[in-house]
Every structure is written in structure tokens, then in C-alpha cells.
mmCIF file of C-alpha atoms and ligand atoms in Angstrom:
data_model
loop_
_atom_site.group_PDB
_atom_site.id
_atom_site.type_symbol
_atom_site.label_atom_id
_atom_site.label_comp_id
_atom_site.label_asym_id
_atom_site.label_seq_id
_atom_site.Cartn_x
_atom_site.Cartn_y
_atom_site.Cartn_z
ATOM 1 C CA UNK A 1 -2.587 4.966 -10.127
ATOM 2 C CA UNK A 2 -2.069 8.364 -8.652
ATOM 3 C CA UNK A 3 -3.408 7.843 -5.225
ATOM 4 C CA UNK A 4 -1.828 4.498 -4.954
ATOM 5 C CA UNK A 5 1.672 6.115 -5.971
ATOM 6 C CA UNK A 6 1.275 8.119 -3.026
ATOM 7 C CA UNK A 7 0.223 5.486 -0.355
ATOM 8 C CA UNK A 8 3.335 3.764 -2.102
ATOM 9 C CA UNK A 9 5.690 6.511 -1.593
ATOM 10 C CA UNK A 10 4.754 6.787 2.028
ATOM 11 C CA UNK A 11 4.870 3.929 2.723
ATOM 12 C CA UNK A 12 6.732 1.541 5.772
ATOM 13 C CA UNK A 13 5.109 -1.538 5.437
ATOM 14 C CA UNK A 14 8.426 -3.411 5.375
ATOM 15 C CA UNK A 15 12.127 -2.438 6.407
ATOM 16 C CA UNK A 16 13.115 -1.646 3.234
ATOM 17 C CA UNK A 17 11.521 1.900 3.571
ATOM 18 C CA UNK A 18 14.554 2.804 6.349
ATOM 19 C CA UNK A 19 16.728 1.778 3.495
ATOM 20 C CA UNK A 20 15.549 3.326 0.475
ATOM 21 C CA UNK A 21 15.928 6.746 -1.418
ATOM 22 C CA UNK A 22 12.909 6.785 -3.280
ATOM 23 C CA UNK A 23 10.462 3.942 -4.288
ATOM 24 C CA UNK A 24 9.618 2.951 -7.584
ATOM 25 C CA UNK A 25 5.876 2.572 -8.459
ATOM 26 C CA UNK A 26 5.868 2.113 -12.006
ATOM 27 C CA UNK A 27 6.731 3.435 -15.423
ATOM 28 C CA UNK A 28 5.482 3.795 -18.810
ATOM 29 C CA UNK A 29 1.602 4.128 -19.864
ATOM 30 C CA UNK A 30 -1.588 3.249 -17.887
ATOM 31 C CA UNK A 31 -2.996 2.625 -20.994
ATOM 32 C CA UNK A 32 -0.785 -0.118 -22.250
ATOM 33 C CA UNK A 33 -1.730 -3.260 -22.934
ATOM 34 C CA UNK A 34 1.009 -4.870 -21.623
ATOM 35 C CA UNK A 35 2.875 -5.111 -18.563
ATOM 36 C CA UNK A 36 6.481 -6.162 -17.252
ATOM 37 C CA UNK A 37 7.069 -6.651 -14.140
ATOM 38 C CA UNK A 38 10.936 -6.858 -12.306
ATOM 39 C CA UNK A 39 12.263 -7.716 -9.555
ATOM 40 C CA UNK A 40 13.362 -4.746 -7.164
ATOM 41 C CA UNK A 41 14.562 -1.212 -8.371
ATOM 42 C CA UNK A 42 18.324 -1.496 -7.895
ATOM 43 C CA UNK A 43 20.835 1.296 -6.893
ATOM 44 C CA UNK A 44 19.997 4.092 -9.687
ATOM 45 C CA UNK A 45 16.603 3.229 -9.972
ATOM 46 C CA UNK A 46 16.681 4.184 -5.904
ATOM 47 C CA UNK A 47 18.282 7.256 -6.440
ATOM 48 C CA UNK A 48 15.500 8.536 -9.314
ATOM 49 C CA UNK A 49 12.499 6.191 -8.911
ATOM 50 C CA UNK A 50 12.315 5.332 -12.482
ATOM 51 C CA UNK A 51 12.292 2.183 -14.006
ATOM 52 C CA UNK A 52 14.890 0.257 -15.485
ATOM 53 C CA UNK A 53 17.299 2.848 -15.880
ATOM 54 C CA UNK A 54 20.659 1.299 -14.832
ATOM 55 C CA UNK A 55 22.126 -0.911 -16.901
ATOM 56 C CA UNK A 56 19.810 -3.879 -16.912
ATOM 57 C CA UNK A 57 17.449 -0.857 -18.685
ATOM 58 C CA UNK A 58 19.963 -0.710 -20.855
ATOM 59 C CA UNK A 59 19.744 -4.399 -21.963
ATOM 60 C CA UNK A 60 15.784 -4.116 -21.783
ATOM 61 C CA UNK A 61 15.586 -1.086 -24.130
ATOM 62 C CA UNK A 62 18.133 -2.711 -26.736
ATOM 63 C CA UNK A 63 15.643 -5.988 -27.038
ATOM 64 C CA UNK A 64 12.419 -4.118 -26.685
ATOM 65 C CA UNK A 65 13.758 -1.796 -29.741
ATOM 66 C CA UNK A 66 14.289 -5.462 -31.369
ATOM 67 C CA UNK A 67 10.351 -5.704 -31.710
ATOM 68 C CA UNK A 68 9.451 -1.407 -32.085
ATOM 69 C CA UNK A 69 7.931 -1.483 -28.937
ATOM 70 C CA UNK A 70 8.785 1.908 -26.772
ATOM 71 C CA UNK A 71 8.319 2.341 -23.025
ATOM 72 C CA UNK A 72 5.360 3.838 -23.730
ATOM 73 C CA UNK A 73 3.988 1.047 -25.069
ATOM 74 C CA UNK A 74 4.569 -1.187 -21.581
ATOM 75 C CA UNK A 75 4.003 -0.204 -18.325
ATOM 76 C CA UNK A 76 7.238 -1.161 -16.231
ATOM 77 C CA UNK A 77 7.077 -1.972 -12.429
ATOM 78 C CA UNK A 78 8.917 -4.538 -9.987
ATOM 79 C CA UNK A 79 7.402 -6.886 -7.258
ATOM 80 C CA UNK A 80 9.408 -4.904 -4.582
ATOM 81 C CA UNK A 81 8.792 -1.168 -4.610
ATOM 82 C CA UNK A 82 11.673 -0.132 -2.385
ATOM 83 C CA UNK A 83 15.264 -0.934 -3.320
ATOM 84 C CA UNK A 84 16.859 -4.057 -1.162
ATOM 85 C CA UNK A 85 20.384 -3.059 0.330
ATOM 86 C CA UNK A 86 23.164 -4.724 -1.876
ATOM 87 C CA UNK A 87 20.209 -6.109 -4.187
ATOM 88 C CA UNK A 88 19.409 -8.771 -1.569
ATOM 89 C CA UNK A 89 16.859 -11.068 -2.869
ATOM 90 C CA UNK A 90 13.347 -10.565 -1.982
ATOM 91 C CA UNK A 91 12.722 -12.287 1.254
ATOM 92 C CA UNK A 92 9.239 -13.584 1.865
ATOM 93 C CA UNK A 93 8.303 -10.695 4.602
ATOM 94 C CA UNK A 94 9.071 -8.181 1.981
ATOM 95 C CA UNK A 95 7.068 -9.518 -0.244
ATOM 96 C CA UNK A 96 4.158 -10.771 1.296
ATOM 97 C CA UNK A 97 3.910 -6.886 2.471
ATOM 98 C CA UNK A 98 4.255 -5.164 -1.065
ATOM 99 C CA UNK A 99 2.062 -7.740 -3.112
ATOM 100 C CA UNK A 100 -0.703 -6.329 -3.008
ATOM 101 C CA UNK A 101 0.369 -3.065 -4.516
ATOM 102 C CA UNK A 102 1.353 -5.060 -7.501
ATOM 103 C CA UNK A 103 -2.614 -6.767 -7.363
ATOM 104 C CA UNK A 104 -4.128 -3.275 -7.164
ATOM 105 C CA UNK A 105 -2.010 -1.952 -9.913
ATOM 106 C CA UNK A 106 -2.896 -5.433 -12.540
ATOM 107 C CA UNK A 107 -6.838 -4.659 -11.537
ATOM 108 C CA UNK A 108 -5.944 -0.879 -12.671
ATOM 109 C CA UNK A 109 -4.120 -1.497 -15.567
ATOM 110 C CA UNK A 110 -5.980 -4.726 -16.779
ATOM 111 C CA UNK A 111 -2.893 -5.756 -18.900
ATOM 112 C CA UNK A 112 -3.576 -8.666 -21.805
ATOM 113 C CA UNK A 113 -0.106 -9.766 -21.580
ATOM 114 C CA UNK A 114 2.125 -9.725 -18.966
ATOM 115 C CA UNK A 115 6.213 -10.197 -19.016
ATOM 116 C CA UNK A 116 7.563 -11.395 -15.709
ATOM 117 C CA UNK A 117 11.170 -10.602 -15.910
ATOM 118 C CA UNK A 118 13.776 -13.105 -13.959
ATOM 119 C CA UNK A 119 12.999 -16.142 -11.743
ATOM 120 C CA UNK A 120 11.559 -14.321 -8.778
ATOM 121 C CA UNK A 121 8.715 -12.053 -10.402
ATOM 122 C CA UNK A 122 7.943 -15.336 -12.637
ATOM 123 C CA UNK A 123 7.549 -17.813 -9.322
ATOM 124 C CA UNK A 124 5.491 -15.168 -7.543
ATOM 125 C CA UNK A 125 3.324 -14.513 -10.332
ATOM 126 C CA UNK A 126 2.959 -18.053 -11.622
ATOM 127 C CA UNK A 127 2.358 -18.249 -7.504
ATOM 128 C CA UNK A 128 -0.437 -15.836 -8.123
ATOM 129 C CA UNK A 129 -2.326 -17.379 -10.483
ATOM 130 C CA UNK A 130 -2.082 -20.781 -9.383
ATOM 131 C CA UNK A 131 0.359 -21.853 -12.200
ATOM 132 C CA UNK A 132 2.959 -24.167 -11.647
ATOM 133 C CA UNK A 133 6.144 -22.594 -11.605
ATOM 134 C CA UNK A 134 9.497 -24.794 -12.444
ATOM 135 C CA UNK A 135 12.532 -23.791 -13.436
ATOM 136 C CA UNK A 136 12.812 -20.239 -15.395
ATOM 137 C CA UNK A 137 15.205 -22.488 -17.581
ATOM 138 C CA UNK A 138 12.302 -24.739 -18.616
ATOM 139 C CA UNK A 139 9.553 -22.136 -18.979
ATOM 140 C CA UNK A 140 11.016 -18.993 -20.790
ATOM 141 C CA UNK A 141 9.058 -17.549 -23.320
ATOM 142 C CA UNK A 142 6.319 -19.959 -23.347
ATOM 143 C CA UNK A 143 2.836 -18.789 -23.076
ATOM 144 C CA UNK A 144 0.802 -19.131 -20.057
ATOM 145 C CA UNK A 145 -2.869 -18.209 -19.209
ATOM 146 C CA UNK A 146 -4.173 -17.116 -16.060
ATOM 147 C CA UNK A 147 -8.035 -15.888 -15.783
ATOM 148 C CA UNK A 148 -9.091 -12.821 -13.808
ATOM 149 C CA UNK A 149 -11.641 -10.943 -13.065
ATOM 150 C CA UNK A 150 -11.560 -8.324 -15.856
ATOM 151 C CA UNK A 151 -10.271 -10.818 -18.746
ATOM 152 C CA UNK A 152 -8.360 -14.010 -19.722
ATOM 153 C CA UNK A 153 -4.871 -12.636 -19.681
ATOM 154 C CA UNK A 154 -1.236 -14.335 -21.021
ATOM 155 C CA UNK A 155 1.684 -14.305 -18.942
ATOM 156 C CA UNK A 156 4.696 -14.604 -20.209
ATOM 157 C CA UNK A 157 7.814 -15.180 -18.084
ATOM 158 C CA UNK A 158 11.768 -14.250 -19.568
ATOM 159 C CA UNK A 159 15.029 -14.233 -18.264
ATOM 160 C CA UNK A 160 16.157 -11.154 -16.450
ATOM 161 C CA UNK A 161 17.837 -8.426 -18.648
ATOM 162 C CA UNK A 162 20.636 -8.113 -15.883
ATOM 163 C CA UNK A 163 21.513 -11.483 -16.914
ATOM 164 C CA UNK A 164 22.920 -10.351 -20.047
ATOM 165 C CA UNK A 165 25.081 -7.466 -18.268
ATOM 166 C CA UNK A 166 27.843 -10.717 -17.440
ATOM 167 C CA UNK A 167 26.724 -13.402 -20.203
ATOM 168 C CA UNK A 168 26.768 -12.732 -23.769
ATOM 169 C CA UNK A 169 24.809 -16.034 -24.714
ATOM 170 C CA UNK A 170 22.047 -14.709 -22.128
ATOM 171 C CA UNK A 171 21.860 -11.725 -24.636
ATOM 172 C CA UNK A 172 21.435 -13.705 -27.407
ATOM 173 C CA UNK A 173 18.820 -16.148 -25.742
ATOM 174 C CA UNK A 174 16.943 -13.130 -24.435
ATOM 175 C CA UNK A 175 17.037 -11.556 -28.275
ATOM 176 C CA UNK A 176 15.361 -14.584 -29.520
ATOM 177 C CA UNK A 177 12.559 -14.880 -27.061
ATOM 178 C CA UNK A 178 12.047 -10.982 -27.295
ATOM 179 C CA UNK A 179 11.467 -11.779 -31.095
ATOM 180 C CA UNK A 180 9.406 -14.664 -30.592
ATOM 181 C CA UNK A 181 7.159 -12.363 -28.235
ATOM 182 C CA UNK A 182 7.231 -9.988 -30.746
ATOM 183 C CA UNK A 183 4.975 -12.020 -33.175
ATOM 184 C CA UNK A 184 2.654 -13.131 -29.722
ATOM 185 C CA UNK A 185 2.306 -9.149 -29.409
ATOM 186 C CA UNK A 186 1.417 -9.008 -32.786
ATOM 187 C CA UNK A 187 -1.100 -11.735 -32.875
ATOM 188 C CA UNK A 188 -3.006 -9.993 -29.395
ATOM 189 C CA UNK A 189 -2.876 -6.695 -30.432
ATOM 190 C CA UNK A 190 -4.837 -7.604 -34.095
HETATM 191 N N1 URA B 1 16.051 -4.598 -12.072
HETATM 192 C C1 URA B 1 14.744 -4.807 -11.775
HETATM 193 O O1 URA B 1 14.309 -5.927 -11.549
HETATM 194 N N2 URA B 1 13.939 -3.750 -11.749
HETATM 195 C C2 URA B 1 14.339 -2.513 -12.010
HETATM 196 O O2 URA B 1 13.515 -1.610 -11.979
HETATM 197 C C3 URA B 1 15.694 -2.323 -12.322
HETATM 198 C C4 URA B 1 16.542 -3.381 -12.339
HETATM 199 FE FE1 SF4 B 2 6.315 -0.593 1.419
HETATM 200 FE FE2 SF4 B 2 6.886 -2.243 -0.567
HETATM 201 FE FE3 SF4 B 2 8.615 -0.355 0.123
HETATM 202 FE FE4 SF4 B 2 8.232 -2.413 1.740
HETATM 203 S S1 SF4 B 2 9.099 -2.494 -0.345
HETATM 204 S S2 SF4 B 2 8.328 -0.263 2.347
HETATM 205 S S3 SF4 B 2 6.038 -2.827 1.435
HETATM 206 S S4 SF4 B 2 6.560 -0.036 -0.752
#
């Protein structure tokens, strides 16, 4: 993960890297068994390169204490590596050039579980894997299984946190399927 965080630092594979203060490659363990994976750092994770620390991290770390599970206990990282200007959604270009620093960071982590966080990290995941992707409405917190190369993994897909920064009832839909993974976790991990 070391060498790659350096190709990933230096890298201009996109536009975003004119834009950006500092990427974000990834936070947390390498050895957990579990990994989430965002959408783009926004404007403080930019300005530090860490994870989740603005206040969508704030939301994440209140429903992650829900179930005891620390940040070292996940590894945290985001389909887009660079922060978008005014949190633009990922266009296609951007991601079709980052991807594949996500792919080489799955083979070196060889999660069991992973938590795709908000619609577009689900889609392109579910995209990934060749399952069908509908509406993140529809499909939170079920339990999908995708096979790779190292293992049969689940994948898990969840509302945003950053959701629950304007809607309270996004809170307390996110709180239930946090505690409804918290029993899947439990049932892996045996
Ligand atoms: N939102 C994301 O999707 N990722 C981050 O790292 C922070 C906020
Ligand atoms: Fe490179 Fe990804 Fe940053 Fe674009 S977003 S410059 S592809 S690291």
C-alpha cells in the first residue's frame, strides 16, 4: 500500500490533480477485514488527506461506535482520490482514470466485506462485479456477493453518512442498517 500511496500522491491522471491539496489514499488498517469505500474526499479531507474527517466523519464515527467497531477496524478510502471542486459528482473520465487504484488496493487488502457508502461508490462497485445496481433506495443494507480472485467476498451498499448532515430520518435509517450490519459483522468474523 506504500508504493501505491506514492504513485497516488503523484499522480495527474485526471484534472482533478490541478485542483487538489492533497489526495486521499486510504485510512485505517491494512489488516482489516473490512472495507468502506466513499465517494470523493471533500474540502477538509483535501486539506489533510485523511479520511472522513469533516462532518460526514462525524456521522460515520457516531454509527460505527453504534456496533464497537473503531477505524482501525475498517480500512476507509473513496472511489476518487483527489477532491472534485465544489464536490462535483464524479464524472465518468475521472473515474474511469482512478479505478484502478481502488482494484489494486481490494487485491491488497482482500477485504471479506465491503461497505459502499452513497449511490455512486455502490453503482460503480455493483458495476464492478457485474451486479445489478438499482436504486440505493431499494438495495440498502442488503447483502450482496461478488467472487474474486482471492475469496467470495459480501458487499454491502448504505446510504451516504453526509446524508444525515441535512435529514434527521436519514440518521435514523442509517442507525438501523449500521445495526443490522453489525450482527452480518458478527456472523463473518466467527
Ligand atoms: N465523503 C466521502 O465520500 N469521502 C470522504 O472521504 C469524505 C466525505
Ligand atoms: Fe489521479 Fe485519481 Fe487524483 Fe485523478 S482523482 S489525479 S486519477 S489520483
Amino acid at each position: 500500500m506504500e508504493g501505491l500511496g506514492i504513485e497516488i500522491n503523484n499522480c495527474k491522471k485526471c484534472e482533478l490533480w490541478k485542483t487538489r491539496n492533497k489526495p486521499l489514499v486510504g485510512d485505517g488498517s491494512v489488516d482489516a477485514n473490512i472495507l468502506v469505500i466513499g465517494e470523493s474526499p471533500g474540502y477538509n479531507e483535501d486539506i489533510r488527506g485523511r479520511a472522513f474527517i469533516g462532518e460526514a466523519g462525524k456521522i460515520l464515527d457516531q454509527l460505527l461506535g453504534l456496533i464497537n467497531l473503531k477505524r482501525d477496524d475498517i480500512y476507509i478510502t473513496n472511489i476518487l482520490k483527489c477532491h472534485p471542486p465544489r464536490n462535483h459528482n464524479p464524472s465518468r473520465d475521472e473515474i474511469n482514470s482512478c479505478i484502478k487504484y481502488l482494484d489494486r488496493q481490494i487485491n491488497i487488502l482482500k477485504p471479506k466485506i465491503i461497505l459502499t457508502l452513497g449511490k455512486y461508490a455502490s453503482k460503480e462497485i455493483f458495476n464492478k462485479f457485474d451486479l445489478e445496481f438499482s436504486k440505493i433506495s431499494d438495495i440498502h443494507s442488503k447483502v450482496f456477493e461478488a467472487e474474486l480472485d482471492f475469496d467470495k467476498i459480501k458487499i454491502i451498499p448504505l446510504y451516504h453518512p453526509a446524508v444525515a448532515c441535512y435529514h434527521n430520518n436519514m440518521f435514523d435509517i442509517l442507525k438501523k442498517d449500521f445495526i443490522k450490519l453489525g450482527n452480518i459483522i458478527g456472523q463473518v468474523q466467527k
